[in-house]
Coordinates of C-alpha atoms in Angstrom, one line a residue:
Chain A
X24 CA -24.2 -1.8 -11.7
X25 CA -22.4 -0.6 -9.0
X26 CA -18.4 -0.2 -7.9
X27 CA -17.2 -2.1 -4.8
X28 CA -15.0 0.0 -2.7
X29 CA -13.1 -2.1 0.0
X30 CA -11.0 0.6 1.8
X31 CA -10.4 1.8 5.5
X32 CA -13.1 4.5 7.0
X33 CA -10.8 7.1 7.3
X34 CA -8.9 7.4 3.5
X35 CA -9.0 10.8 1.9
X36 CA -8.2 9.3 -1.4
X37 CA -10.7 6.9 -1.3
X38 CA -13.3 10.1 -0.3
X39 CA -11.9 11.9 -3.8
X40 CA -12.8 9.3 -5.7
X41 CA -16.3 8.1 -4.5
X42 CA -17.2 12.0 -4.3
X43 CA -16.0 11.5 -8.6
X44 CA -18.2 8.6 -8.6
X45 CA -21.3 10.4 -6.6
X46 CA -20.9 13.3 -9.2
X47 CA -21.0 11.0 -11.9
X48 CA -24.4 8.9 -10.5
X49 CA -22.1 5.9 -10.1
X50 CA -23.5 3.5 -7.7
X51 CA -21.0 2.6 -5.3
X52 CA -20.8 0.4 -2.0
X53 CA -17.8 1.3 0.4
X54 CA -17.4 -0.9 3.1
X55 CA -13.9 -2.1 5.2
X56 CA -13.3 -5.6 5.5
X57 CA -13.0 -4.8 9.3
X58 CA -16.9 -4.4 9.3
X59 CA -17.1 -8.2 8.7
X60 CA -18.7 -9.8 10.5
X61 CA -20.7 -7.4 12.7
X62 CA -21.7 -4.9 9.9
X63 CA -21.5 -6.4 7.0
X64 CA -22.9 -9.7 5.9
X65 CA -22.2 -11.7 3.1
X66 CA -24.5 -14.5 1.4
X67 CA -23.3 -16.4 -2.0
X68 CA -24.9 -19.0 -3.3
X69 CA -23.4 -21.5 -5.9
X70 CA -26.7 -23.1 -7.3
X71 CA -26.7 -26.4 -9.4
X72 CA -24.5 -26.2 -12.6
X73 CA -23.8 -22.1 -11.7
X74 CA -20.6 -21.0 -13.0
X75 CA -20.4 -18.1 -10.4
X76 CA -21.8 -17.0 -7.0
X77 CA -24.8 -15.3 -6.4
X78 CA -26.2 -13.6 -3.5
X79 CA -25.4 -10.5 -1.9
X80 CA -23.5 -8.0 0.0
X81 CA -25.1 -5.9 2.6
X82 CA -24.3 -3.3 5.2
X83 CA -26.2 -1.4 7.6
X84 CA -27.2 1.3 4.6
X85 CA -26.8 -0.6 1.1
X86 CA -27.4 -3.7 -0.6
X87 CA -25.6 -4.9 -3.7
X88 CA -26.2 -8.1 -5.9
X89 CA -23.0 -10.0 -6.2
X90 CA -23.9 -10.0 -10.1
X91 CA -24.2 -6.5 -10.1
X92 CA -20.9 -5.5 -9.4
X93 CA -18.9 -3.7 -12.2
X94 CA -15.5 -3.0 -10.4
X95 CA -14.0 -3.8 -7.3
X96 CA -10.9 -1.2 -5.9
X97 CA -9.0 -3.1 -3.2
X98 CA -7.4 -0.1 -1.6
X99 CA -6.0 -1.1 1.8
X100 CA -8.9 -2.4 3.7
X101 CA -8.1 -3.2 7.5
X102 CA -8.8 -6.4 8.9
X103 CA -11.8 -8.3 9.9
X104 CA -13.1 -7.4 13.3
X105 CA -14.4 -10.3 15.3
X106 CA -17.1 -10.2 18.0
X107 CA -15.5 -9.7 21.5
X108 CA -15.4 -12.8 24.2
X109 CA -13.4 -15.6 21.7
X110 CA -10.7 -17.7 22.7
X111 CA -7.2 -17.3 20.9
X112 CA -7.7 -20.4 19.1
X113 CA -11.6 -19.5 18.3
X114 CA -10.3 -16.5 16.7
X115 CA -7.9 -17.9 14.6
X116 CA -10.3 -20.3 13.2
X117 CA -12.9 -17.7 12.6
X118 CA -10.2 -15.1 11.0
X119 CA -9.4 -17.8 8.7
X120 CA -13.0 -19.0 7.9
X121 CA -13.4 -15.3 7.2
X122 CA -10.2 -14.9 5.2
X123 CA -11.4 -18.0 3.1
X124 CA -14.8 -17.4 2.9
X125 CA -15.6 -13.8 2.3
X126 CA -12.1 -12.9 0.8
X127 CA -12.8 -16.3 -1.4
X128 CA -16.1 -15.0 -2.8
X129 CA -15.0 -11.7 -3.5
X130 CA -11.7 -12.8 -4.9
X131 CA -13.8 -15.0 -7.1
X132 CA -16.1 -12.4 -8.7
X133 CA -15.7 -11.8 -12.4
X134 CA -15.2 -8.0 -12.3
X135 CA -12.7 -5.8 -12.9
X136 CA -10.2 -5.4 -9.8
X137 CA -8.0 -2.5 -8.8
X138 CA -6.2 -4.3 -8.0
X139 CA -6.9 -8.2 -7.4
X140 CA -6.0 -9.4 -3.9
X141 CA -3.8 -12.2 -5.2
X142 CA -2.2 -9.9 -7.8
X143 CA -1.9 -7.1 -5.2
X144 CA -0.1 -9.3 -2.5
X145 CA 2.3 -11.2 -5.3
X146 CA 3.3 -7.5 -5.4
X147 CA 4.2 -7.0 -2.4
X148 CA 7.4 -9.4 -3.1
X149 CA 10.1 -6.8 -3.7
X150 CA 12.4 -10.2 -4.5
X151 CA 9.7 -10.9 -7.1
X152 CA 9.3 -7.5 -8.3
X153 CA 13.0 -6.7 -9.1
X154 CA 13.7 -9.7 -11.8
X155 CA 10.1 -8.9 -13.4
X156 CA 11.1 -5.5 -13.7
X157 CA 14.4 -6.7 -15.5
X158 CA 12.9 -9.2 -17.5
X159 CA 10.3 -5.9 -18.5
X160 CA 13.0 -4.0 -19.9
X161 CA 13.5 -1.8 -16.9
X162 CA 17.1 -1.2 -15.1
X163 CA 17.3 -2.3 -11.7
X164 CA 20.3 -1.1 -9.3
X165 CA 22.2 -4.3 -8.1
X166 CA 20.4 -5.9 -4.8
X167 CA 21.4 -8.3 -2.2
X168 CA 19.0 -10.0 0.3
X169 CA 20.6 -11.7 3.1
X170 CA 21.0 -12.5 6.7
X171 CA 24.6 -13.1 6.5
X172 CA 27.4 -10.4 7.5
X173 CA 29.6 -11.4 5.1
X174 CA 27.5 -11.1 1.8
X175 CA 26.8 -7.7 2.9
X176 CA 30.4 -6.9 3.2
X177 CA 31.4 -8.4 0.2
X178 CA 28.4 -6.2 -1.5
X179 CA 29.4 -3.2 0.0
X180 CA 32.9 -3.7 -1.3
X181 CA 31.8 -4.1 -4.9
X182 CA 30.0 -1.0 -4.6
X183 CA 32.5 1.2 -3.1
X184 CA 30.9 0.6 0.3
X185 CA 28.2 3.4 -0.7
X186 CA 25.0 1.1 -0.1
X187 CA 21.5 1.4 1.4
X188 CA 19.3 -0.4 3.3
X189 CA 15.7 -0.5 3.1
X190 CA 12.5 -2.6 4.6
X191 CA 11.3 -5.9 2.3
X192 CA 7.9 -5.2 3.8
X193 CA 6.4 -2.5 6.0
X194 CA 8.1 1.1 6.0
X195 CA 6.7 1.3 9.6
X196 CA 7.2 -0.5 13.1
X197 CA 5.2 0.8 16.0
X198 CA 7.2 0.3 19.2
X199 CA 5.7 1.3 22.8
X200 CA 2.4 3.0 21.1
X201 CA 4.7 5.3 18.4
X202 CA 4.7 4.9 14.8
X203 CA 8.3 5.1 13.6
X204 CA 9.1 5.3 10.1
X205 CA 12.1 3.1 8.7
X206 CA 13.5 5.2 5.7
X207 CA 15.7 3.9 2.9
X208 CA 19.2 4.3 4.9
X209 CA 22.6 5.1 3.1
X210 CA 25.1 3.0 5.2
X211 CA 28.0 5.2 6.8
X212 CA 31.3 3.5 7.5
X213 CA 30.2 3.3 11.1
X214 CA 26.9 1.2 10.0
X215 CA 29.3 -1.6 8.3
X216 CA 31.8 -1.9 10.7
X217 CA 28.8 -3.6 13.0
X218 CA 26.5 -5.6 11.1
X219 CA 25.2 -7.2 14.0
X220 CA 21.3 -7.8 13.7
X221 CA 21.6 -9.0 10.3
X222 CA 21.8 -12.6 10.7
X223 CA 18.2 -11.9 12.6
X224 CA 16.2 -11.9 9.7
X225 CA 16.3 -11.2 5.8
X226 CA 17.5 -8.0 4.8
X227 CA 17.5 -6.0 1.7
X228 CA 20.7 -4.4 0.7
X229 CA 20.8 -2.1 -2.8
X230 CA 23.8 -0.1 -4.4
X231 CA 23.1 3.8 -4.0
X232 CA 22.1 5.6 -7.0
X233 CA 24.2 9.0 -5.8
X234 CA 24.2 10.8 -9.0
X235 CA 20.9 11.8 -9.2
X236 CA 18.9 14.3 -11.4
X237 CA 15.6 13.5 -9.7
X238 CA 13.4 11.0 -8.8
X239 CA 10.2 10.0 -10.7
X240 CA 6.9 8.7 -9.4
X241 CA 4.8 7.2 -12.4
X242 CA 1.2 6.6 -11.4
X243 CA -0.7 3.9 -13.6
X244 CA -4.1 3.8 -14.0
X245 CA -5.4 1.0 -16.7
X246 CA -3.5 2.0 -19.6
X247 CA -2.7 5.1 -18.7
X248 CA 0.5 6.6 -17.0
X249 CA 0.8 10.0 -15.1
X250 CA 4.4 10.8 -14.4
X251 CA 5.9 13.0 -12.0
X252 CA 9.6 14.2 -11.1
X253 CA 10.1 14.8 -7.6
X254 CA 12.8 17.1 -7.0
X255 CA 14.4 16.6 -3.3
X256 CA 15.6 20.1 -1.7
X257 CA 17.2 18.6 1.8
X258 CA 19.8 15.8 2.3
X259 CA 17.3 13.4 4.1
X260 CA 15.0 13.7 1.0
X261 CA 17.5 13.0 -1.4
X262 CA 18.2 9.6 0.1
X263 CA 14.6 8.9 0.7
X264 CA 11.8 11.7 0.1
X265 CA 9.4 10.2 1.8
X266 CA 11.1 11.5 5.0
X267 CA 10.7 15.2 4.1
X268 CA 7.9 16.0 1.9
X269 CA 8.3 19.6 2.5
X270 CA 11.5 19.7 0.6
X271 CA 10.3 18.5 -2.5
X272 CA 9.1 19.9 -5.6
X273 CA 7.3 18.1 -8.0
X274 CA 6.6 18.7 -11.4
X275 CA 5.4 16.6 -14.3
X276 CA 7.8 14.6 -16.5
X277 CA 8.0 12.5 -19.5
X278 CA 8.5 9.1 -19.3
X279 CA 10.8 7.7 -22.2
X280 CA 9.1 5.4 -24.3
X281 CA 11.6 2.6 -23.6
X282 CA 11.0 3.0 -19.7
X283 CA 7.1 3.3 -20.3
X284 CA 7.3 0.1 -22.6
X285 CA 9.1 -1.6 -19.0
X286 CA 6.1 -0.2 -17.0
X287 CA 3.4 -1.6 -19.2
X288 CA 5.0 -5.3 -19.4
X289 CA 5.8 -5.2 -15.6
X290 CA 2.1 -4.2 -15.0
X291 CA 1.1 -7.0 -17.4
X292 CA 3.7 -9.6 -16.0
X293 CA 2.3 -8.7 -12.3
X294 CA -1.4 -8.6 -13.0
X295 CA -1.8 -4.9 -12.2
X296 CA -3.9 -2.7 -13.0
X297 CA -3.0 0.3 -10.6
X298 CA 0.5 0.5 -9.5
X299 CA 2.7 3.5 -8.6
X300 CA 6.4 3.5 -9.9
X301 CA 9.6 4.8 -8.2
X302 CA 12.6 5.2 -10.2
X303 CA 15.5 7.4 -9.8
X304 CA 16.9 9.6 -12.9
X305 CA 20.5 9.9 -13.0
X306 CA 22.6 12.4 -14.5
X307 CA 23.2 10.5 -17.6
X308 CA 19.3 9.8 -17.9
X309 CA 18.9 6.4 -17.0
X310 CA 15.8 5.6 -15.2
X311 CA 16.2 3.2 -12.3
X312 CA 13.3 0.9 -11.0
X313 CA 13.0 1.1 -7.2
X314 CA 9.7 -0.4 -6.6
X315 CA 6.2 -0.3 -7.7
X316 CA 4.0 0.2 -4.9
X317 CA 0.4 -1.6 -5.8
X318 CA -1.4 0.6 -3.5
X319 CA 0.4 3.6 -3.9
X320 CA -0.8 6.8 -2.6
X321 CA -1.4 9.7 -5.5
X322 CA -3.4 12.6 -3.9
X323 CA -0.3 14.7 -3.4
X324 CA 0.9 13.9 -6.7
X325 CA -2.5 15.5 -8.4
X326 CA -2.5 18.2 -5.5
X327 CA 0.9 19.4 -6.7
X328 CA 0.9 18.7 -10.3
X329 CA -2.8 18.8 -11.6
X330 CA -2.4 15.1 -13.3
X331 CA -5.7 14.2 -13.1
X332 CA -5.4 10.9 -11.5
X333 CA -8.6 10.7 -9.1
X334 CA -10.9 11.3 -12.3
X335 CA -9.2 8.7 -14.6
X336 CA -9.3 6.0 -11.8
X337 CA -13.0 6.9 -11.6
X338 CA -13.2 6.2 -15.4
X339 CA -12.0 2.8 -14.7
X340 CA -14.1 2.1 -12.1
X341 CA -17.0 3.1 -13.7
X342 CA -16.3 1.5 -17.2
X343 CA -14.9 -1.5 -15.6
X344 CA -12.7 -2.8 -18.1
X345 CA -9.2 -1.5 -18.1
Chain B
X15 CA 0.6 -17.0 22.1
X16 CA -1.1 -14.2 23.9
X17 CA -4.9 -14.2 23.2
X18 CA -4.6 -10.8 22.5
X19 CA -2.5 -11.0 19.7
X20 CA -3.2 -13.0 16.7
X21 CA -1.2 -13.6 13.7
X22 CA -2.2 -14.0 9.9
X23 CA 1.1 -15.9 9.1
X24 CA -0.3 -19.3 8.9
X25 CA 2.1 -21.3 6.8
X26 CA 4.9 -18.6 5.9
X27 CA 5.1 -20.1 2.4
X28 CA 1.7 -20.5 1.4
X29 CA 1.1 -19.3 -1.9
X30 CA 0.6 -15.6 -1.9
X31 CA -2.6 -15.2 -3.7
X32 CA -4.3 -16.8 -1.3
X33 CA -4.2 -13.6 0.8
X34 CA -6.8 -11.2 1.9
X35 CA -5.9 -8.9 3.9
X36 CA -6.8 -9.8 7.7
X37 CA -5.5 -6.5 9.4
X38 CA -2.9 -4.9 11.4
X39 CA -0.7 -7.2 14.3
X40 CA -1.1 -5.7 17.6
X41 CA 1.4 -6.2 20.3
X42 CA 0.5 -5.6 23.8
X43 CA 4.0 -4.3 24.5
X44 CA 6.8 -3.6 22.4
X45 CA 10.1 -2.3 23.1
X46 CA 13.8 -2.4 21.7
X47 CA 15.2 -5.8 22.1
X48 CA 18.9 -5.7 22.8
X49 CA 21.6 -4.8 20.2
X50 CA 22.3 -8.0 18.3
X51 CA 19.3 -9.4 18.3
X52 CA 17.3 -6.6 17.1
X53 CA 17.1 -6.5 13.6
X54 CA 19.7 -4.5 11.8
X55 CA 17.4 -2.4 9.5
X56 CA 15.4 -1.2 12.5
X57 CA 18.9 0.7 13.9
X58 CA 17.3 3.3 11.3
X59 CA 13.6 3.4 12.3
X60 CA 13.2 7.3 12.7
X61 CA 11.5 9.2 15.2
X62 CA 8.4 10.4 14.0
X63 CA 8.4 14.0 15.0
X64 CA 5.9 16.5 15.3
X65 CA 3.7 15.4 12.1
X66 CA 1.1 12.7 13.7
X67 CA -1.6 13.7 10.9
X68 CA -3.9 11.5 13.1
X69 CA -3.8 14.5 15.9
X70 CA -4.9 16.4 13.4
X71 CA -7.8 15.1 12.1
X72 CA -11.1 16.2 13.4
X73 CA -13.7 14.3 14.5
X74 CA -15.3 12.5 11.9
X75 CA -18.0 10.1 10.8
X76 CA -18.3 8.5 7.5
X77 CA -21.6 9.7 6.1
X78 CA -24.0 6.8 4.7
X79 CA -25.3 8.9 2.1
X80 CA -22.4 10.0 0.0
X81 CA -19.8 7.3 1.9
X82 CA -17.3 9.7 2.4
X83 CA -16.1 10.9 5.6
X84 CA -17.2 14.3 6.9
X85 CA -16.5 16.4 9.7
X86 CA -19.0 16.0 12.6
X87 CA -18.8 19.9 13.8
X88 CA -19.8 21.1 10.0
X89 CA -20.2 18.3 7.6
X90 CA -16.9 19.2 5.4
X91 CA -15.9 16.4 3.7
X92 CA -12.5 15.6 5.3
X93 CA -10.5 15.4 1.8
X94 CA -11.2 19.1 1.0
X95 CA -9.7 20.0 4.3
X96 CA -6.3 21.0 4.3
X97 CA -5.0 20.0 7.0
X98 CA -6.8 16.4 6.8
X99 CA -6.9 15.8 2.7
X100 CA -4.4 14.7 0.4
X101 CA -2.8 18.0 0.5
X102 CA 1.2 18.4 0.8
X103 CA 1.9 16.7 4.1
X104 CA 4.9 14.9 6.0
X105 CA 4.7 11.5 7.1
X106 CA 4.1 8.1 6.3
X107 CA 0.7 8.6 4.4
X108 CA 1.2 11.4 2.1
X109 CA -2.6 11.4 1.3
X110 CA -3.5 11.9 5.1
X111 CA -5.8 9.6 7.2
X112 CA -4.1 7.4 10.0
X113 CA -5.6 4.0 9.0
X114 CA -4.4 3.7 6.0
X115 CA -0.9 4.1 6.9
X116 CA 2.1 4.6 4.7
X117 CA 2.9 3.3 1.2
X118 CA 5.0 0.7 2.4
X119 CA 2.2 -0.7 4.2
X120 CA 0.8 -3.8 3.0
X121 CA -2.3 -5.0 4.3
X122 CA -2.3 -8.7 3.5
X123 CA 0.5 -9.1 6.1
X124 CA -0.9 -8.4 8.9
X125 CA -2.7 -10.1 11.3
X126 CA -5.9 -9.4 13.4
X127 CA -7.1 -6.1 13.6
X128 CA -9.4 -6.6 16.5

């Protein structure tokens, strides 16, 4: 039985897991959706009365029967690369045919998905995550999503002006060929005085949890939790630790039972098998849920703490069940 | 629409579970719009600084036998190289690897990579 890994060619985190699976002699087919249709081929048949797709995936070097898969790791694959020479409408058509054809067959496979693409897509919505977290028993900072300037002013007034803005979607924008990260930003008085551009699209504002002890990253792999405390050593890192990795001190930490219960409930509700949760832990000991990244990175946590996340993920993919 | 750019957005309210990655939108040219039009949240997009990791990654190939990336020069697995693997780093992708982007990168929303 084979593990299917759908990932970009350049992804050292994937390399580490694949190396571990190789060490265990677990068969792996690693490919990127960018390989389709030119370097990845699919034939899938639903024969008379059949309950699942039969057929195979083929690359230049490997072949796997769809019935021979035990698990699939959906780890940020990049997009389909179509042949050159297509017109715009042709490309649009071909992309959607690929998406619904290959994507549909894969998504229907009755294997353990880490995570299923549908669950992954659903989890991308912070407006879905936040109330799901509260329903799961986790604590969420007051949040506003709006394109109304007056709503931002009222929200800021409710929280003594101490609020942050953070993207709902991508943490990077590429402009003029330069990737520019969009960190969580704590608003100043000047920022609040000029809110032009809020009405251009939806924005997410949140009360700033300022009385931080530390932040926590809890990586969930199947039923196992790996928690690390992230102590920020710079002003920038205290607002958004992603902005200054060099200033971080990362150590394993225990998760309070109530928070662990909430995390497990959230995973069930969102139908996730893997998730990387971000919390702020304040000076009272409260754990504030910020988000769950269903495709979160974990190699840096493992390197810093020794928490065996790579091995746990290999365990999960090898077993084919949570 | 420019023929070199294609969006996967489709119906913006389509069921999200129908999504499978179709890649990252590419824009032939892109610069900031006028103040007041540019989304407020983008005011705070940061300069990337000297941390563009992909610039430091050596030439590599995906080894067909082991299915892991190796340096072309000496076949060292990239993930074992301190400057390209999962070691502490800065930037949007703490585990290294430019093409996977940062944690906030959500493949399902991107358009055609090609």
